[in-house]
Amino acid sequence: MEMTEVTGVSLKRGSVAVEDNDRAAPAEEAKRQKILDHCLTKSQSELEHVSPPSGVNVPEPPEAVSAREGTKNSDVQLEEEEEEEEDGLSEEGEEEEEAESFADMMKHGLTELDVGITKFVSSHQGFSGILKERYSDFVVHEIGKDGRISHLDDLSVPVDEEDPTEDVFTVLTAEEKQRLEELQLFKNKETSVAIEVIEDTKEKRTIIHQAIKSLFPGLETKTEDREGKKYIVAYHAAGKKALAKVRTAADPRKHSWPKSRGSYCHFVLYKENKDTMDAINVLSKYLRVKPNIFSYMGTKDKRAITVQEIAVLKITAQRLAHLNKCLMNFKLGNFSYQKNPLKLGELQGNHFTVVLRNITGTDEQVQQAMNSLKEIGFINYYGMQRFGTTAVPTYQVGRAILQNSWTEVMDLILKPRSGAEKGYLVKCREEWAKTKDPAAALRKLPVKRCVEGQLLRGLSKYGMKNIVSAFGIIPRNNRLMYIHSYQSYVWNNMVSKRIEEYGLRPVPGDLVLKGATATYVDEEDVNNYSIHDVVMPLPGFDVIYPKHKISEAYREMLTADNLDIDNMRHKIRDYSLSGAYRKIIIRPQNVSWEVVAYDDPKIPLFNTDVDNLEGKPPPVFASVCFLERRMEKTFCTRSITP
């Protein structure tokens, strides 16, 4: 079961003249208004939630949304383009880039119709507003499996007598750290690095030993006398294999972890404008460890402020807390040591605080829409972030993977496309189209960790005749994102057909869940269920399909895509689809809201966890302008990976 609470939707009156320093240039604003008008004409609404199976957040622009209660999209996560690998997380830079790319993204990207989002749960007029005009307009707090909402409210480090002192972070000079890092990563020909102990005491030598072993995992140390001077010598104990090996509880570094302490340090991560996987990459870079020693229960939006629990293997709270001095737009706290890591999907859900800016519509229209949300709910469509923002949808790549069409997979990922992309990606794609030389195209990329860079590295390593292995270099979650996108695309289209054919009532042949098992609705018990009980399957080898017209619609859609609905197992196990079930209508609980007017767009509408830690008072409005909405959502799902 997953619960999603959404708190604090701030709807800001469009009737108030507001100069917003995040506003796009006039030409872009005109295009944005054109899109807004189109949304008003269609009376379409989008609400957001985080969907558990997804491993990836695909960037999207802020969107003008029509908040009619036929809310079409419950997991829209509107995000910007993938950032470069620099760790400076400037809000201003992010906002400027977004203003430049918004119109192009909307011009060349997908529309809701393209991904099967066509129906509403109600017919009222609705109202319109702008969702995620700023990333701080969307705040997510994770809800753990015990029902506790994660908050960052304690930056203290657990007292542990076996932890080294704070001196480990300052005892080494910048030059020494650079040499040690190059040694650790085999970036030079040195087999060891010797550091002279200037003040030769046992305590000083101990601190240097601790600093090297803590800050540079994989290195061992020893003390040597050289010409009457003491040196600490750092070296690799077992060559490159020691660095490449993923350390586990069964294979710990012998010197580094007390037996009485849990192997995993759990902590709360507060992040701004960064998705979970990017955040893990940043943390691993600063800690000089591999990203796969981190675990978490769910991925969170990039274009948002999010708070979630993270676990990391055998890294002390002390080292993690030190990152608070190094990183922008990150805060780590609420540290504890536990025996086990975290697992994807273990959370109950997410708690949201959402702002909708520049709303239009009367108080009556707002009230009607919000009451409809409270009483009926919204269609549980997969949102646009599942399908990408460029002219090459992610579901097309997923379909090619399932078809075993690997040349098409390669071409779809690397070929030039319309839409806003970073300049180096455009040049990379142009080079690929011109030469089909993976090494030449890779040289155009200053950022090698993007999907395109990883695929090109794979092609350089394995050759053009082994695309499967080349594609396998891409992290598993990113690869599975493509086939999950195809599943989502099918599900959206089938749900639209189901609602068009049978409306918002259960009918014989529908599916409902009893525990984790799907069963059919029979004629005699149809009145025992409501539309909120009905689920639809994501295609796979371990699901059943409705016993009415929609079953044949599934078959026809997959057949048209050259896929066999009766055989969703792939010769590569990772790409076999077991399937899952998803409720078609979600009704939130505890919905409340407030609408007000304001005259300064820079004033925050609520305090973040960091604001509260810093003791900032709650915002005060001349005339209150806050729509607060609280949502709870429950739905059952089964894993969509084998």
PDB file of C-alpha atoms in Angstrom, residues 281-460:
ATOM      1  CA  ASN A 281      26.210  10.772  -7.444  1.00  0.00           C
ATOM      2  CA  VAL A 282      27.207  14.064  -5.818  1.00  0.00           C
ATOM      3  CA  LEU A 283      27.447  12.506  -2.347  1.00  0.00           C
ATOM      4  CA  SER A 284      29.491   9.570  -3.644  1.00  0.00           C
ATOM      5  CA  LYS A 285      31.841  11.943  -5.456  1.00  0.00           C
ATOM      6  CA  TYR A 286      32.541  13.952  -2.312  1.00  0.00           C
ATOM      7  CA  LEU A 287      32.875  10.829  -0.173  1.00  0.00           C
ATOM      8  CA  ARG A 288      35.020   9.108  -2.825  1.00  0.00           C
ATOM      9  CA  VAL A 289      32.904   5.961  -2.834  1.00  0.00           C
ATOM     10  CA  LYS A 290      30.783   4.145  -5.385  1.00  0.00           C
ATOM     11  CA  PRO A 291      27.117   5.208  -5.671  1.00  0.00           C
ATOM     12  CA  ASN A 292      25.867   1.643  -5.238  1.00  0.00           C
ATOM     13  CA  ILE A 293      26.667   1.614  -1.509  1.00  0.00           C
ATOM     14  CA  PHE A 294      23.692   3.975  -1.054  1.00  0.00           C
ATOM     15  CA  SER A 295      20.090   2.751  -0.826  1.00  0.00           C
ATOM     16  CA  TYR A 296      16.750   4.529  -0.662  1.00  0.00           C
ATOM     17  CA  MET A 297      13.027   3.761  -0.718  1.00  0.00           C
ATOM     18  CA  GLY A 298      11.984   5.917  -3.643  1.00  0.00           C
ATOM     19  CA  THR A 299      13.229   8.453  -6.156  1.00  0.00           C
ATOM     20  CA  LYS A 300      12.076  12.035  -5.741  1.00  0.00           C
ATOM     21  CA  ASP A 301      11.494  14.932  -8.117  1.00  0.00           C
ATOM     22  CA  LYS A 302      14.333  17.117  -9.280  1.00  0.00           C
ATOM     23  CA  ARG A 303      12.357  20.326  -9.685  1.00  0.00           C
ATOM     24  CA  ALA A 304      11.316  20.407  -6.054  1.00  0.00           C
ATOM     25  CA  ILE A 305      12.486  20.537  -2.470  1.00  0.00           C
ATOM     26  CA  THR A 306      12.432  16.985  -1.199  1.00  0.00           C
ATOM     27  CA  VAL A 307      13.145  15.220   2.089  1.00  0.00           C
ATOM     28  CA  GLN A 308      13.783  11.475   2.194  1.00  0.00           C
ATOM     29  CA  GLU A 309      15.637   8.774   4.085  1.00  0.00           C
ATOM     30  CA  ILE A 310      18.894   7.393   2.678  1.00  0.00           C
ATOM     31  CA  ALA A 311      21.124   4.555   3.935  1.00  0.00           C
ATOM     32  CA  VAL A 312      24.824   4.141   3.187  1.00  0.00           C
ATOM     33  CA  LEU A 313      27.130   1.225   3.925  1.00  0.00           C
ATOM     34  CA  LYS A 314      29.899   1.841   6.470  1.00  0.00           C
ATOM     35  CA  ILE A 315      30.223   5.606   6.156  1.00  0.00           C
ATOM     36  CA  THR A 316      30.141   7.364   9.522  1.00  0.00           C
ATOM     37  CA  ALA A 317      27.620  10.015  10.458  1.00  0.00           C
ATOM     38  CA  GLN A 318      30.600  12.235  11.163  1.00  0.00           C
ATOM     39  CA  ARG A 319      31.782  12.073   7.561  1.00  0.00           C
ATOM     40  CA  LEU A 320      28.283  12.624   6.241  1.00  0.00           C
ATOM     41  CA  ALA A 321      27.684  15.610   8.519  1.00  0.00           C
ATOM     42  CA  HIS A 322      30.911  17.158   7.256  1.00  0.00           C
ATOM     43  CA  LEU A 323      29.304  17.403   3.794  1.00  0.00           C
ATOM     44  CA  ASN A 324      26.958  20.056   5.169  1.00  0.00           C
ATOM     45  CA  LYS A 325      29.967  22.398   5.077  1.00  0.00           C
ATOM     46  CA  CYS A 326      30.787  21.533   1.454  1.00  0.00           C
ATOM     47  CA  LEU A 327      27.548  21.265  -0.499  1.00  0.00           C
ATOM     48  CA  MET A 328      25.010  23.792  -1.663  1.00  0.00           C
ATOM     49  CA  ASN A 329      21.292  22.992  -1.641  1.00  0.00           C
ATOM     50  CA  PHE A 330      21.854  19.802   0.357  1.00  0.00           C
ATOM     51  CA  LYS A 331      21.461  19.130   4.072  1.00  0.00           C
ATOM     52  CA  LEU A 332      22.038  15.818   5.848  1.00  0.00           C
ATOM     53  CA  GLY A 333      20.824  15.016   9.336  1.00  0.00           C
ATOM     54  CA  ASN A 334      18.805  12.751  11.648  1.00  0.00           C
ATOM     55  CA  PHE A 335      21.639  10.204  11.647  1.00  0.00           C
ATOM     56  CA  SER A 336      21.345   6.716  13.080  1.00  0.00           C
ATOM     57  CA  TYR A 337      23.102   3.377  12.659  1.00  0.00           C
ATOM     58  CA  GLN A 338      21.010   0.412  11.535  1.00  0.00           C
ATOM     59  CA  LYS A 339      21.630  -3.218  10.609  1.00  0.00           C
ATOM     60  CA  ASN A 340      19.883  -3.133   7.231  1.00  0.00           C
ATOM     61  CA  PRO A 341      19.803  -0.988   4.084  1.00  0.00           C
ATOM     62  CA  LEU A 342      16.650   0.546   2.598  1.00  0.00           C
ATOM     63  CA  LYS A 343      14.727  -1.068  -0.253  1.00  0.00           C
ATOM     64  CA  LEU A 344      12.822   0.490  -3.122  1.00  0.00           C
ATOM     65  CA  GLY A 345       9.085   0.551  -2.467  1.00  0.00           C
ATOM     66  CA  GLU A 346       9.289   0.139   1.318  1.00  0.00           C
ATOM     67  CA  LEU A 347       7.759   3.557   1.841  1.00  0.00           C
ATOM     68  CA  GLN A 348       4.057   4.182   2.478  1.00  0.00           C
ATOM     69  CA  GLY A 349       4.047   7.202   0.224  1.00  0.00           C
ATOM     70  CA  ASN A 350       4.883  10.885   0.059  1.00  0.00           C
ATOM     71  CA  HIS A 351       3.561  14.056   1.642  1.00  0.00           C
ATOM     72  CA  PHE A 352       3.351  17.032  -0.709  1.00  0.00           C
ATOM     73  CA  THR A 353       3.185  20.777  -0.290  1.00  0.00           C
ATOM     74  CA  VAL A 354       2.253  22.364  -3.625  1.00  0.00           C
ATOM     75  CA  VAL A 355       1.937  25.926  -4.909  1.00  0.00           C
ATOM     76  CA  LEU A 356      -0.158  26.871  -7.943  1.00  0.00           C
ATOM     77  CA  ARG A 357       0.639  30.431  -9.012  1.00  0.00           C
ATOM     78  CA  ASN A 358      -1.401  32.998 -10.887  1.00  0.00           C
ATOM     79  CA  ILE A 359      -4.648  31.100 -10.706  1.00  0.00           C
ATOM     80  CA  THR A 360      -7.649  32.174 -12.729  1.00  0.00           C
ATOM     81  CA  GLY A 361     -11.274  31.414 -12.048  1.00  0.00           C
ATOM     82  CA  THR A 362     -13.815  32.478  -9.467  1.00  0.00           C
ATOM     83  CA  ASP A 363     -13.886  31.362  -5.869  1.00  0.00           C
ATOM     84  CA  GLU A 364     -16.862  29.194  -6.811  1.00  0.00           C
ATOM     85  CA  GLN A 365     -14.908  27.472  -9.592  1.00  0.00           C
ATOM     86  CA  VAL A 366     -11.986  26.811  -7.254  1.00  0.00           C
ATOM     87  CA  GLN A 367     -14.318  25.486  -4.585  1.00  0.00           C
ATOM     88  CA  GLN A 368     -16.090  23.247  -7.068  1.00  0.00           C
ATOM     89  CA  ALA A 369     -12.833  21.839  -8.414  1.00  0.00           C
ATOM     90  CA  MET A 370     -11.349  21.177  -4.995  1.00  0.00           C
ATOM     91  CA  ASN A 371     -14.555  19.594  -3.736  1.00  0.00           C
ATOM     92  CA  SER A 372     -14.517  17.323  -6.771  1.00  0.00           C
ATOM     93  CA  LEU A 373     -10.936  16.375  -5.968  1.00  0.00           C
ATOM     94  CA  LYS A 374     -11.936  15.615  -2.401  1.00  0.00           C
ATOM     95  CA  GLU A 375     -15.067  13.633  -3.206  1.00  0.00           C
ATOM     96  CA  ILE A 376     -14.283  11.927  -6.529  1.00  0.00           C
ATOM     97  CA  GLY A 377     -10.529  12.090  -6.999  1.00  0.00           C
ATOM     98  CA  PHE A 378      -8.580  12.001 -10.237  1.00  0.00           C
ATOM     99  CA  ILE A 379      -7.642   9.593 -13.004  1.00  0.00           C
ATOM    100  CA  ASN A 380      -4.390   7.960 -11.996  1.00  0.00           C
ATOM    101  CA  TYR A 381      -2.605   8.551 -15.312  1.00  0.00           C
ATOM    102  CA  TYR A 382       1.144   8.234 -15.567  1.00  0.00           C
ATOM    103  CA  GLY A 383       2.428  11.758 -16.048  1.00  0.00           C
ATOM    104  CA  MET A 384       4.385  13.379 -18.816  1.00  0.00           C
ATOM    105  CA  GLN A 385       7.730  12.971 -17.044  1.00  0.00           C
ATOM    106  CA  ARG A 386       7.510   9.233 -17.789  1.00  0.00           C
ATOM    107  CA  PHE A 387       7.777   9.902 -21.506  1.00  0.00           C
ATOM    108  CA  GLY A 388      10.446  12.596 -21.921  1.00  0.00           C
ATOM    109  CA  THR A 389      10.414  16.152 -23.227  1.00  0.00           C
ATOM    110  CA  THR A 390      12.087  15.795 -26.622  1.00  0.00           C
ATOM    111  CA  ALA A 391      10.837  14.546 -29.962  1.00  0.00           C
ATOM    112  CA  VAL A 392      11.981  10.996 -29.114  1.00  0.00           C
ATOM    113  CA  PRO A 393       9.674   9.604 -26.397  1.00  0.00           C
ATOM    114  CA  THR A 394      11.179   7.167 -23.912  1.00  0.00           C
ATOM    115  CA  TYR A 395       8.376   4.685 -24.587  1.00  0.00           C
ATOM    116  CA  GLN A 396       9.624   4.294 -28.170  1.00  0.00           C
ATOM    117  CA  VAL A 397      13.008   3.192 -26.825  1.00  0.00           C
ATOM    118  CA  GLY A 398      11.249   0.811 -24.435  1.00  0.00           C
ATOM    119  CA  ARG A 399       9.210  -0.692 -27.257  1.00  0.00           C
ATOM    120  CA  ALA A 400      12.379  -1.267 -29.311  1.00  0.00           C
ATOM    121  CA  ILE A 401      14.026  -3.013 -26.343  1.00  0.00           C
ATOM    122  CA  LEU A 402      11.043  -5.320 -25.946  1.00  0.00           C
ATOM    123  CA  GLN A 403      11.121  -6.018 -29.698  1.00  0.00           C
ATOM    124  CA  ASN A 404      14.834  -6.880 -29.414  1.00  0.00           C
ATOM    125  CA  SER A 405      15.518  -4.205 -32.057  1.00  0.00           C
ATOM    126  CA  TRP A 406      18.887  -3.080 -30.706  1.00  0.00           C
ATOM    127  CA  THR A 407      19.979  -1.011 -33.690  1.00  0.00           C
ATOM    128  CA  GLU A 408      16.771   0.991 -33.295  1.00  0.00           C
ATOM    129  CA  VAL A 409      17.446   1.375 -29.550  1.00  0.00           C
ATOM    130  CA  MET A 410      20.874   2.823 -30.328  1.00  0.00           C
ATOM    131  CA  ASP A 411      19.514   5.112 -33.017  1.00  0.00           C
ATOM    132  CA  LEU A 412      16.636   6.429 -30.905  1.00  0.00           C
ATOM    133  CA  ILE A 413      18.941   7.350 -28.023  1.00  0.00           C
ATOM    134  CA  LEU A 414      21.713   8.947 -30.103  1.00  0.00           C
ATOM    135  CA  LYS A 415      20.072  10.476 -33.154  1.00  0.00           C
ATOM    136  CA  PRO A 416      19.531  14.258 -33.460  1.00  0.00           C
ATOM    137  CA  ARG A 417      16.127  15.467 -32.366  1.00  0.00           C
ATOM    138  CA  SER A 418      14.083  18.628 -32.141  1.00  0.00           C
ATOM    139  CA  GLY A 419      13.674  20.317 -28.805  1.00  0.00           C
ATOM    140  CA  ALA A 420      15.762  22.056 -26.192  1.00  0.00           C
ATOM    141  CA  GLU A 421      18.966  20.264 -25.266  1.00  0.00           C
ATOM    142  CA  LYS A 422      22.315  21.378 -23.991  1.00  0.00           C
ATOM    143  CA  GLY A 423      24.686  22.476 -26.736  1.00  0.00           C
ATOM    144  CA  TYR A 424      27.185  19.703 -26.171  1.00  0.00           C
ATOM    145  CA  LEU A 425      24.438  17.075 -26.578  1.00  0.00           C
ATOM    146  CA  VAL A 426      23.388  18.656 -29.871  1.00  0.00           C
ATOM    147  CA  LYS A 427      27.010  18.546 -31.106  1.00  0.00           C
ATOM    148  CA  CYS A 428      27.387  14.963 -29.926  1.00  0.00           C
ATOM    149  CA  ARG A 429      24.276  13.873 -31.818  1.00  0.00           C
ATOM    150  CA  GLU A 430      25.393  15.726 -34.951  1.00  0.00           C
ATOM    151  CA  GLU A 431      28.778  14.008 -34.790  1.00  0.00           C
ATOM    152  CA  TRP A 432      27.109  10.637 -34.377  1.00  0.00           C
ATOM    153  CA  ALA A 433      24.791  11.229 -37.343  1.00  0.00           C
ATOM    154  CA  LYS A 434      27.744  12.319 -39.468  1.00  0.00           C
ATOM    155  CA  THR A 435      30.361   9.679 -38.584  1.00  0.00           C
ATOM    156  CA  LYS A 436      28.704   6.855 -36.613  1.00  0.00           C
ATOM    157  CA  ASP A 437      31.985   6.905 -34.660  1.00  0.00           C
ATOM    158  CA  PRO A 438      31.242   6.433 -30.925  1.00  0.00           C
ATOM    159  CA  ALA A 439      34.676   7.688 -29.841  1.00  0.00           C
ATOM    160  CA  ALA A 440      34.346  10.860 -31.926  1.00  0.00           C
ATOM    161  CA  ALA A 441      30.830  11.535 -30.646  1.00  0.00           C
ATOM    162  CA  LEU A 442      31.953  10.876 -27.062  1.00  0.00           C
ATOM    163  CA  ARG A 443      34.665  13.524 -27.366  1.00  0.00           C
ATOM    164  CA  LYS A 444      31.925  16.112 -27.882  1.00  0.00           C
ATOM    165  CA  LEU A 445      30.579  15.374 -24.392  1.00  0.00           C
ATOM    166  CA  PRO A 446      32.174  17.107 -21.396  1.00  0.00           C
ATOM    167  CA  VAL A 447      29.672  15.185 -19.255  1.00  0.00           C
ATOM    168  CA  LYS A 448      30.155  11.455 -19.726  1.00  0.00           C
ATOM    169  CA  ARG A 449      27.648  10.205 -17.128  1.00  0.00           C
ATOM    170  CA  CYS A 450      24.553  10.998 -19.182  1.00  0.00           C
ATOM    171  CA  VAL A 451      22.790   8.106 -20.935  1.00  0.00           C
ATOM    172  CA  GLU A 452      24.213   9.130 -24.309  1.00  0.00           C
ATOM    173  CA  GLY A 453      27.756   9.214 -22.922  1.00  0.00           C
ATOM    174  CA  GLN A 454      27.380   5.843 -21.238  1.00  0.00           C
ATOM    175  CA  LEU A 455      26.025   4.225 -24.401  1.00  0.00           C
ATOM    176  CA  LEU A 456      28.838   5.718 -26.496  1.00  0.00           C
ATOM    177  CA  ARG A 457      31.414   4.428 -24.011  1.00  0.00           C
ATOM    178  CA  GLY A 458      29.810   1.008 -24.307  1.00  0.00           C
ATOM    179  CA  LEU A 459      29.899   1.125 -28.097  1.00  0.00           C
ATOM    180  CA  SER A 460      33.559   2.178 -28.001  1.00  0.00           C
TER     181      SER A 460
END
